[in-house]
PDB file of C-alpha atoms in Angstrom:
ATOM      1  CA  UNK X   1     105.862 141.972 125.500  1.00  0.00           C
ATOM      2  CA  UNK X   2     102.577 142.898 123.693  1.00  0.00           C
ATOM      3  CA  UNK X   3     101.297 139.830 121.908  1.00  0.00           C
ATOM      4  CA  UNK X   4      98.617 140.161 119.218  1.00  0.00           C
ATOM      5  CA  UNK X   5      97.699 136.667 118.758  1.00  0.00           C
ATOM      6  CA  UNK X   6      98.035 133.212 120.531  1.00  0.00           C
ATOM      7  CA  UNK X   7      98.513 129.724 118.992  1.00  0.00           C
ATOM      8  CA  UNK X   8      98.097 126.653 121.369  1.00  0.00           C
ATOM      9  CA  UNK X   9      99.799 123.906 119.579  1.00  0.00           C
ATOM     10  CA  UNK X  10     100.807 121.777 122.547  1.00  0.00           C
ATOM     11  CA  UNK X  11     100.320 118.047 122.326  1.00  0.00           C
ATOM     12  CA  UNK X  12     100.815 118.063 118.444  1.00  0.00           C
ATOM     13  CA  UNK X  13     103.550 116.413 116.667  1.00  0.00           C
ATOM     14  CA  UNK X  14     105.585 117.196 113.735  1.00  0.00           C
ATOM     15  CA  UNK X  15     104.548 118.700 111.068  1.00  0.00           C
ATOM     16  CA  UNK X  16     101.472 120.080 112.764  1.00  0.00           C
ATOM     17  CA  UNK X  17     103.063 122.841 114.991  1.00  0.00           C
ATOM     18  CA  UNK X  18     104.544 124.182 111.638  1.00  0.00           C
ATOM     19  CA  UNK X  19     101.428 123.928 109.728  1.00  0.00           C
ATOM     20  CA  UNK X  20      99.320 125.597 112.480  1.00  0.00           C
ATOM     21  CA  UNK X  21     101.914 128.561 112.865  1.00  0.00           C
ATOM     22  CA  UNK X  22     102.001 129.004 109.148  1.00  0.00           C
ATOM     23  CA  UNK X  23      98.173 129.279 109.001  1.00  0.00           C
ATOM     24  CA  UNK X  24      98.104 131.499 111.899  1.00  0.00           C
ATOM     25  CA  UNK X  25     100.678 133.780 110.449  1.00  0.00           C
ATOM     26  CA  UNK X  26      98.685 134.117 107.089  1.00  0.00           C
ATOM     27  CA  UNK X  27      95.792 135.783 109.044  1.00  0.00           C
ATOM     28  CA  UNK X  28      97.953 138.313 110.932  1.00  0.00           C
ATOM     29  CA  UNK X  29      99.155 141.657 109.758  1.00  0.00           C
ATOM     30  CA  UNK X  30     102.960 142.384 109.172  1.00  0.00           C
ATOM     31  CA  UNK X  31     104.406 143.661 112.400  1.00  0.00           C
ATOM     32  CA  UNK X  32     102.171 141.842 114.767  1.00  0.00           C
ATOM     33  CA  UNK X  33     103.394 139.422 117.378  1.00  0.00           C
ATOM     34  CA  UNK X  34     102.214 135.808 117.338  1.00  0.00           C
ATOM     35  CA  UNK X  35     102.868 133.561 120.625  1.00  0.00           C
ATOM     36  CA  UNK X  36     103.184 129.871 119.704  1.00  0.00           C
ATOM     37  CA  UNK X  37     103.231 127.105 122.579  1.00  0.00           C
ATOM     38  CA  UNK X  38     104.122 123.551 121.691  1.00  0.00           C
ATOM     39  CA  UNK X  39     105.482 120.389 123.333  1.00  0.00           C
ATOM     40  CA  UNK X  40     107.191 119.153 120.222  1.00  0.00           C
ATOM     41  CA  UNK X  41     110.818 119.140 121.049  1.00  0.00           C
ATOM     42  CA  UNK X  42     111.816 119.096 117.384  1.00  0.00           C
ATOM     43  CA  UNK X  43     110.110 122.525 117.043  1.00  0.00           C
ATOM     44  CA  UNK X  44     112.813 124.147 118.861  1.00  0.00           C
ATOM     45  CA  UNK X  45     115.020 123.926 115.732  1.00  0.00           C
ATOM     46  CA  UNK X  46     112.097 123.695 113.349  1.00  0.00           C
ATOM     47  CA  UNK X  47     110.093 126.642 114.330  1.00  0.00           C
ATOM     48  CA  UNK X  48     113.303 128.773 114.516  1.00  0.00           C
ATOM     49  CA  UNK X  49     114.476 127.835 110.900  1.00  0.00           C
ATOM     50  CA  UNK X  50     110.723 128.280 109.486  1.00  0.00           C
ATOM     51  CA  UNK X  51     110.645 131.800 111.080  1.00  0.00           C
ATOM     52  CA  UNK X  52     113.920 132.803 109.661  1.00  0.00           C
ATOM     53  CA  UNK X  53     113.145 131.242 106.198  1.00  0.00           C
ATOM     54  CA  UNK X  54     109.720 133.145 106.139  1.00  0.00           C
ATOM     55  CA  UNK X  55     111.398 136.496 106.698  1.00  0.00           C
ATOM     56  CA  UNK X  56     109.869 136.796 110.295  1.00  0.00           C
ATOM     57  CA  UNK X  57     111.551 137.625 113.477  1.00  0.00           C
ATOM     58  CA  UNK X  58     111.973 135.443 116.454  1.00  0.00           C
ATOM     59  CA  UNK X  59     111.866 137.901 119.332  1.00  0.00           C
ATOM     60  CA  UNK X  60     112.072 135.295 122.185  1.00  0.00           C
ATOM     61  CA  UNK X  61     111.917 131.604 122.720  1.00  0.00           C
ATOM     62  CA  UNK X  62     111.531 130.022 126.218  1.00  0.00           C
ATOM     63  CA  UNK X  63     111.121 126.482 127.635  1.00  0.00           C
ATOM     64  CA  UNK X  64     109.462 126.092 130.784  1.00  0.00           C
ATOM     65  CA  UNK X  65     108.239 122.398 131.985  1.00  0.00           C
ATOM     66  CA  UNK X  66     108.673 121.058 128.480  1.00  0.00           C
ATOM     67  CA  UNK X  67     106.543 123.733 126.974  1.00  0.00           C
ATOM     68  CA  UNK X  68     108.352 125.662 124.185  1.00  0.00           C
ATOM     69  CA  UNK X  69     106.982 129.138 123.618  1.00  0.00           C
ATOM     70  CA  UNK X  70     108.085 131.386 120.541  1.00  0.00           C
ATOM     71  CA  UNK X  71     107.256 135.028 120.166  1.00  0.00           C
ATOM     72  CA  UNK X  72     107.384 135.707 116.425  1.00  0.00           C
ATOM     73  CA  UNK X  73     106.999 139.047 114.735  1.00  0.00           C
ATOM     74  CA  UNK X  74     105.540 138.735 111.112  1.00  0.00           C
ATOM     75  CA  UNK X  75     107.908 140.122 108.460  1.00  0.00           C
TER      76      UNK X  75
ATOM     77  CA  UNK D   1     111.382 133.232  93.603  1.00  0.00           C
ATOM     78  CA  UNK D   2     109.459 130.165  94.992  1.00  0.00           C
ATOM     79  CA  UNK D   3     111.372 127.322  96.227  1.00  0.00           C
ATOM     80  CA  UNK D   4     110.196 124.067  94.660  1.00  0.00           C
ATOM     81  CA  UNK D   5     110.307 120.579  96.112  1.00  0.00           C
ATOM     82  CA  UNK D   6     109.847 117.553  94.221  1.00  0.00           C
ATOM     83  CA  UNK D   7     109.193 114.125  95.819  1.00  0.00           C
ATOM     84  CA  UNK D   8     108.733 110.746  94.355  1.00  0.00           C
ATOM     85  CA  UNK D   9     106.782 108.422  96.551  1.00  0.00           C
ATOM     86  CA  UNK D  10     107.597 104.714  95.403  1.00  0.00           C
ATOM     87  CA  UNK D  11     106.798 102.750  98.408  1.00  0.00           C
ATOM     88  CA  UNK D  12     103.511 101.843 100.055  1.00  0.00           C
ATOM     89  CA  UNK D  13     103.789 101.265 103.808  1.00  0.00           C
ATOM     90  CA  UNK D  14     102.919 103.472 106.619  1.00  0.00           C
ATOM     91  CA  UNK D  15     106.428 104.474 107.351  1.00  0.00           C
ATOM     92  CA  UNK D  16     106.841 105.493 103.814  1.00  0.00           C
ATOM     93  CA  UNK D  17     103.508 107.618 103.870  1.00  0.00           C
ATOM     94  CA  UNK D  18     104.832 109.657 107.016  1.00  0.00           C
ATOM     95  CA  UNK D  19     108.190 110.300 105.324  1.00  0.00           C
ATOM     96  CA  UNK D  20     106.439 111.643 102.135  1.00  0.00           C
ATOM     97  CA  UNK D  21     103.635 113.552 103.802  1.00  0.00           C
ATOM     98  CA  UNK D  22     105.374 115.110 106.633  1.00  0.00           C
ATOM     99  CA  UNK D  23     108.151 116.552 104.418  1.00  0.00           C
ATOM    100  CA  UNK D  24     105.401 117.594 101.760  1.00  0.00           C
ATOM    101  CA  UNK D  25     103.433 119.567 104.386  1.00  0.00           C
ATOM    102  CA  UNK D  26     106.459 121.063 106.070  1.00  0.00           C
ATOM    103  CA  UNK D  27     107.816 122.095 102.716  1.00  0.00           C
ATOM    104  CA  UNK D  28     104.200 123.465 101.608  1.00  0.00           C
ATOM    105  CA  UNK D  29     103.995 125.289 105.211  1.00  0.00           C
ATOM    106  CA  UNK D  30     107.393 126.955 104.383  1.00  0.00           C
ATOM    107  CA  UNK D  31     105.720 128.254 101.259  1.00  0.00           C
ATOM    108  CA  UNK D  32     107.423 125.526  98.790  1.00  0.00           C
ATOM    109  CA  UNK D  33     105.811 124.753  95.578  1.00  0.00           C
ATOM    110  CA  UNK D  34     105.521 120.957  96.301  1.00  0.00           C
ATOM    111  CA  UNK D  35     104.594 118.061  93.666  1.00  0.00           C
ATOM    112  CA  UNK D  36     104.748 114.418  94.678  1.00  0.00           C
ATOM    113  CA  UNK D  37     104.816 111.881  91.858  1.00  0.00           C
ATOM    114  CA  UNK D  38     103.098 108.528  93.179  1.00  0.00           C
ATOM    115  CA  UNK D  39     104.489 105.468  91.322  1.00  0.00           C
ATOM    116  CA  UNK D  40     104.396 101.695  92.069  1.00  0.00           C
ATOM    117  CA  UNK D  41     103.633 100.869  95.509  1.00  0.00           C
ATOM    118  CA  UNK D  42     103.542 104.504  96.252  1.00  0.00           C
ATOM    119  CA  UNK D  43     100.210 104.637  94.740  1.00  0.00           C
ATOM    120  CA  UNK D  44      98.814 103.139  97.933  1.00  0.00           C
ATOM    121  CA  UNK D  45      99.493 106.408  99.698  1.00  0.00           C
ATOM    122  CA  UNK D  46      96.707 108.130  97.810  1.00  0.00           C
ATOM    123  CA  UNK D  47      94.385 105.175  97.239  1.00  0.00           C
ATOM    124  CA  UNK D  48      91.128 106.057  98.837  1.00  0.00           C
ATOM    125  CA  UNK D  49      90.773 102.804 100.978  1.00  0.00           C
ATOM    126  CA  UNK D  50      94.477 101.660 101.106  1.00  0.00           C
ATOM    127  CA  UNK D  51      95.847 105.189 102.415  1.00  0.00           C
ATOM    128  CA  UNK D  52      93.660 104.844 105.599  1.00  0.00           C
ATOM    129  CA  UNK D  53      94.939 101.262 106.330  1.00  0.00           C
ATOM    130  CA  UNK D  54      98.543 101.331 105.437  1.00  0.00           C
ATOM    131  CA  UNK D  55     100.469  98.466 106.941  1.00  0.00           C
ATOM    132  CA  UNK D  56     103.506  98.847 109.410  1.00  0.00           C
ATOM    133  CA  UNK D  57     106.618  96.998 108.032  1.00  0.00           C
ATOM    134  CA  UNK D  58     106.891  93.356 109.034  1.00  0.00           C
ATOM    135  CA  UNK D  59     108.244  93.126 112.678  1.00  0.00           C
ATOM    136  CA  UNK D  60     107.373  96.644 113.439  1.00  0.00           C
ATOM    137  CA  UNK D  61     103.790  96.254 114.143  1.00  0.00           C
ATOM    138  CA  UNK D  62     104.563  97.512 117.830  1.00  0.00           C
ATOM    139  CA  UNK D  63     105.262 101.010 116.642  1.00  0.00           C
ATOM    140  CA  UNK D  64     101.307 101.353 116.187  1.00  0.00           C
ATOM    141  CA  UNK D  65     101.321 102.353 119.861  1.00  0.00           C
ATOM    142  CA  UNK D  66     103.975 104.750 119.380  1.00  0.00           C
ATOM    143  CA  UNK D  67     102.266 106.582 116.741  1.00  0.00           C
ATOM    144  CA  UNK D  68      99.247 106.883 118.979  1.00  0.00           C
ATOM    145  CA  UNK D  69     101.138 107.944 121.915  1.00  0.00           C
ATOM    146  CA  UNK D  70     102.996 110.685 119.927  1.00  0.00           C
ATOM    147  CA  UNK D  71      99.628 112.130 118.767  1.00  0.00           C
ATOM    148  CA  UNK D  72     100.823 111.771 115.225  1.00  0.00           C
ATOM    149  CA  UNK D  73      97.969 112.772 112.670  1.00  0.00           C
ATOM    150  CA  UNK D  74      96.544 109.956 110.655  1.00  0.00           C
ATOM    151  CA  UNK D  75      97.428 109.621 107.037  1.00  0.00           C
ATOM    152  CA  UNK D  76      94.040 110.869 105.653  1.00  0.00           C
ATOM    153  CA  UNK D  77      94.342 113.838 107.760  1.00  0.00           C
ATOM    154  CA  UNK D  78      97.955 114.461 106.420  1.00  0.00           C
ATOM    155  CA  UNK D  79      96.765 114.122 102.747  1.00  0.00           C
ATOM    156  CA  UNK D  80      93.818 116.518 103.415  1.00  0.00           C
ATOM    157  CA  UNK D  81      96.475 119.022 105.100  1.00  0.00           C
ATOM    158  CA  UNK D  82      98.766 118.649 102.011  1.00  0.00           C
ATOM    159  CA  UNK D  83      96.009 119.353  99.610  1.00  0.00           C
ATOM    160  CA  UNK D  84      94.824 122.347 101.563  1.00  0.00           C
ATOM    161  CA  UNK D  85      98.560 123.761 101.437  1.00  0.00           C
ATOM    162  CA  UNK D  86      98.562 123.250  97.634  1.00  0.00           C
ATOM    163  CA  UNK D  87     100.640 120.240  97.332  1.00  0.00           C
ATOM    164  CA  UNK D  88     100.080 118.629  93.943  1.00  0.00           C
ATOM    165  CA  UNK D  89      99.693 114.963  93.544  1.00  0.00           C
ATOM    166  CA  UNK D  90     100.648 113.302  90.358  1.00  0.00           C
ATOM    167  CA  UNK D  91      99.677 109.468  89.898  1.00  0.00           C
ATOM    168  CA  UNK D  92     101.733 107.654  87.578  1.00  0.00           C
ATOM    169  CA  UNK D  93      99.594 106.557  84.616  1.00  0.00           C
ATOM    170  CA  UNK D  94     101.874 103.570  83.657  1.00  0.00           C
ATOM    171  CA  UNK D  95     101.582 101.998  87.247  1.00  0.00           C
ATOM    172  CA  UNK D  96      97.868 102.602  87.134  1.00  0.00           C
ATOM    173  CA  UNK D  97      97.655 100.629  83.855  1.00  0.00           C
ATOM    174  CA  UNK D  98      99.660  97.746  85.217  1.00  0.00           C
ATOM    175  CA  UNK D  99      97.507  97.474  88.395  1.00  0.00           C
ATOM    176  CA  UNK D 100      94.360  98.061  86.686  1.00  0.00           C
ATOM    177  CA  UNK D 101      93.473 101.121  88.603  1.00  0.00           C
ATOM    178  CA  UNK D 102      91.209 104.043  87.477  1.00  0.00           C
ATOM    179  CA  UNK D 103      91.447 107.645  88.686  1.00  0.00           C
ATOM    180  CA  UNK D 104      88.513 107.308  90.827  1.00  0.00           C
ATOM    181  CA  UNK D 105      90.233 104.829  93.156  1.00  0.00           C
ATOM    182  CA  UNK D 106      92.176 107.598  94.435  1.00  0.00           C
ATOM    183  CA  UNK D 107      91.663 110.688  96.704  1.00  0.00           C
ATOM    184  CA  UNK D 108      90.061 113.611  94.939  1.00  0.00           C
ATOM    185  CA  UNK D 109      92.032 116.349  93.293  1.00  0.00           C
ATOM    186  CA  UNK D 110      94.889 114.332  91.850  1.00  0.00           C
ATOM    187  CA  UNK D 111      96.359 114.450  88.608  1.00  0.00           C
ATOM    188  CA  UNK D 112      97.481 111.468  86.376  1.00  0.00           C
ATOM    189  CA  UNK D 113     100.697 111.870  84.476  1.00  0.00           C
ATOM    190  CA  UNK D 114     103.597 110.128  83.321  1.00  0.00           C
ATOM    191  CA  UNK D 115     107.468 110.546  83.961  1.00  0.00           C
ATOM    192  CA  UNK D 116     107.593 113.699  81.893  1.00  0.00           C
ATOM    193  CA  UNK D 117     105.043 115.376  83.760  1.00  0.00           C
ATOM    194  CA  UNK D 118     107.052 115.055  86.924  1.00  0.00           C
ATOM    195  CA  UNK D 119     110.200 115.689  85.325  1.00  0.00           C
ATOM    196  CA  UNK D 120     109.071 118.884  84.033  1.00  0.00           C
ATOM    197  CA  UNK D 121     108.304 120.033  87.494  1.00  0.00           C
ATOM    198  CA  UNK D 122     111.344 118.424  88.979  1.00  0.00           C
ATOM    199  CA  UNK D 123     113.970 119.841  86.531  1.00  0.00           C
ATOM    200  CA  UNK D 124     113.570 123.374  88.101  1.00  0.00           C
ATOM    201  CA  UNK D 125     113.317 122.016  91.665  1.00  0.00           C
ATOM    202  CA  UNK D 126     115.470 123.272  94.310  1.00  0.00           C
ATOM    203  CA  UNK D 127     114.933 119.953  96.720  1.00  0.00           C
ATOM    204  CA  UNK D 128     114.366 116.586  95.089  1.00  0.00           C
ATOM    205  CA  UNK D 129     113.635 113.723  97.380  1.00  0.00           C
ATOM    206  CA  UNK D 130     112.663 110.029  96.664  1.00  0.00           C
ATOM    207  CA  UNK D 131     111.048 107.842  99.211  1.00  0.00           C
TER     208      UNK D 131
END
């Protein structure tokens, strides 16, 4: 997957992964893909819901060694 | 149309602060229009000095370590993030009068108002919460 932007939100707890993702998405263009890494287990449901409510598209979500990775296309 | 979230903060300990500011920042980061009305003990949460030293509930002091381990942001940091995201703070005038507090006792950028100021915002709110 071609990733345009990367956000490392590992080690941060709620609500920071959402806040950081929101700020990162502000700065990118519609159609571009942001990769977000987080270790906040709550983000699995939270970022998924945030992506949907913001009109963005969750392309893929993986979990490896307690690190959750989200690939989000800006709507 | 923008989603509106109206929050009443009426309690003044550390747990209360996290409940209020975590929901407020999450809502604002989801592009909600957010207003928090701080009343009675809730005023502690935006008091310049008190907000940086909020107490844990009695008997729960051991959670201080848990906050540190979980890398939870400090309350002054969450206040700053809330304000950067456009969350509006209203301090209750009546409580300030009762407690003898002036507006300069609070963090910058707050408004002072009465119940009606909050209600005018809350009557059109999609989400209303009280902590």
